[in-house]
């Protein structure tokens, strides 16, 4: 069905609508719904005929399934776009070379934790 609605769901919506609208107004609303569906169908046919007139004979050559938005797969689109690239890929940037280290003996500084001198209250 349309928008994932099954026959059972449409029937349930119809029964609920009939209960909410009531038996007095139901024929009038059913007629309005029928007119609206007919207008939408006529609009779609008119749009299709206008597109066919604008495109000419190429209209029948278009693969409409390929243009279906449900076929949208971003990974496939990116993959195809990358594979269709006719230009050679740019060379990767040159690696960054670190400056050479000094070649002398390595001096390690060691720090010892010495106890601070005792506080002399008389010295101050």
Short mmCIF file of C-alpha atoms in Angstrom, two decimals:
data_model
loop_
_atom_site.label_atom_id
_atom_site.label_comp_id
_atom_site.label_asym_id
_atom_site.label_seq_id
_atom_site.Cartn_x
_atom_site.Cartn_y
_atom_site.Cartn_z
CA UNK A 1 0.00 0.00 0.00
CA UNK A 2 0.99 3.62 0.36
CA UNK A 3 3.23 4.92 3.18
CA UNK A 4 3.43 1.46 4.68
CA UNK A 5 -0.33 1.26 5.24
CA UNK A 6 -1.79 -2.21 4.85
CA UNK A 7 -5.40 -2.94 4.04
CA UNK A 8 -6.13 -3.73 7.68
CA UNK A 9 -4.74 -0.37 8.85
CA UNK A 10 -6.74 1.55 6.25
CA UNK A 11 -9.88 -0.35 7.26
CA UNK A 12 -9.26 0.45 10.93
CA UNK A 13 -8.74 4.14 10.13
CA UNK A 14 -11.99 4.09 8.13
CA UNK A 15 -13.95 2.53 11.01
CA UNK A 16 -12.55 5.05 13.51
CA UNK A 17 -13.33 7.92 11.11
CA UNK A 18 -16.88 6.63 10.66
CA UNK A 19 -17.39 6.52 14.42
CA UNK A 20 -15.95 10.02 14.92
CA UNK A 21 -17.76 11.63 12.00
CA UNK A 22 -21.09 9.94 12.60
CA UNK A 23 -23.63 8.42 10.22
CA UNK A 24 -25.22 11.77 9.31
CA UNK A 25 -22.07 13.42 7.95
CA UNK A 26 -20.32 10.28 6.64
CA UNK A 27 -21.79 10.38 3.06
CA UNK A 28 -20.77 14.02 2.64
CA UNK A 29 -17.19 13.36 3.84
CA UNK A 30 -16.93 10.24 1.66
CA UNK A 31 -17.96 12.32 -1.36
CA UNK A 32 -15.38 14.99 -0.49
CA UNK A 33 -12.68 12.31 -0.16
CA UNK A 34 -13.64 10.82 -3.54
CA UNK A 35 -13.45 14.26 -5.21
CA UNK A 36 -10.06 14.94 -3.61
CA UNK A 37 -8.65 11.60 -4.77
CA UNK A 38 -9.95 12.25 -8.30
CA UNK A 39 -8.34 15.73 -8.35
CA UNK A 40 -5.00 14.36 -7.17
CA UNK A 41 -5.13 11.60 -9.80
CA UNK A 42 -5.96 14.14 -12.55
CA UNK A 43 -3.16 16.41 -11.35
CA UNK A 44 -0.66 13.53 -11.49
CA UNK A 45 -1.77 12.54 -15.00
CA UNK A 46 -1.52 16.15 -16.16
CA UNK A 47 1.94 16.53 -14.68
CA UNK A 48 3.07 13.32 -16.35
CA UNK A 49 1.73 14.41 -19.74
CA UNK A 50 3.42 17.83 -19.38
CA UNK A 51 6.74 16.17 -18.55
CA UNK A 52 6.32 13.82 -21.51
CA UNK A 53 5.59 16.81 -23.79
CA UNK A 54 8.61 18.75 -22.47
CA UNK A 55 11.06 15.84 -22.73
CA UNK A 56 9.82 14.49 -26.02
CA UNK A 57 10.81 11.00 -27.09
CA UNK A 58 13.55 10.78 -24.43
CA UNK A 59 10.85 10.40 -21.77
CA UNK A 60 10.37 6.73 -22.61
CA UNK A 61 14.15 6.11 -22.54
CA UNK A 62 14.59 7.28 -18.93
CA UNK A 63 15.11 4.49 -16.39
CA UNK A 64 12.73 5.76 -13.70
CA UNK A 65 13.69 2.98 -11.27
CA UNK A 66 17.20 4.39 -11.16
CA UNK A 67 15.79 7.77 -10.05
CA UNK A 68 13.71 6.22 -7.25
CA UNK A 69 14.74 7.89 -3.95
CA UNK A 70 14.42 4.55 -2.18
CA UNK A 71 17.45 3.41 -4.18
CA UNK A 72 19.57 6.12 -2.54
CA UNK A 73 22.72 4.64 -1.07
CA UNK A 74 25.32 7.26 -0.11
CA UNK A 75 28.15 4.71 0.00
CA UNK A 76 27.42 3.59 -3.56
CA UNK A 77 27.19 7.18 -4.80
CA UNK A 78 30.52 8.12 -3.23
CA UNK A 79 32.18 4.95 -4.52
CA UNK A 80 30.95 5.62 -8.07
CA UNK A 81 32.01 9.26 -7.88
CA UNK A 82 35.51 8.27 -6.77
CA UNK A 83 35.85 5.60 -9.44
CA UNK A 84 34.63 7.90 -12.23
CA UNK A 85 37.39 10.41 -11.54
CA UNK A 86 39.46 10.70 -14.75
CA UNK A 87 42.14 12.89 -13.21
CA UNK A 88 45.06 11.11 -11.58
CA UNK A 89 45.05 11.25 -7.84
CA UNK A 90 47.37 13.91 -6.41
CA UNK A 91 50.62 12.66 -4.99
CA UNK A 92 50.61 12.36 -1.22
CA UNK A 93 52.48 15.09 0.60
CA UNK A 94 56.11 14.46 1.43
CA UNK A 95 56.61 12.97 4.87
CA UNK A 96 57.70 15.31 7.60
CA UNK A 97 61.23 14.50 8.67
CA UNK A 98 62.11 15.15 12.28
CA UNK A 99 65.35 17.07 12.93
CA UNK A 100 68.28 14.82 13.83
CA UNK A 101 69.01 14.21 17.47
CA UNK A 102 72.34 15.26 18.92
CA UNK A 103 74.83 12.44 18.74
CA UNK A 104 76.61 13.00 22.04
CA UNK A 105 76.19 11.18 25.32
CA UNK A 106 72.86 11.78 26.85
CA UNK A 107 72.96 13.61 30.13
CA UNK A 108 70.26 12.78 32.56
CA UNK A 109 69.44 15.19 35.28
CA UNK A 110 68.52 13.60 38.54
CA UNK A 111 66.78 15.49 41.21
CA UNK A 112 66.84 14.46 44.81
CA UNK A 113 64.24 15.45 47.24
CA UNK A 114 66.04 16.96 50.18
CA UNK A 115 64.23 17.98 53.29
CA UNK A 116 63.86 21.74 53.58
CA UNK A 117 65.79 23.39 56.37
CA UNK A 118 63.91 23.53 59.65
CA UNK A 119 61.97 26.68 60.31
CA UNK A 120 63.75 28.90 62.71
CA UNK A 121 61.34 31.31 64.31
CA UNK A 122 64.15 33.35 65.90
CA UNK A 123 65.86 34.04 62.58
CA UNK A 124 62.95 35.98 61.28
#
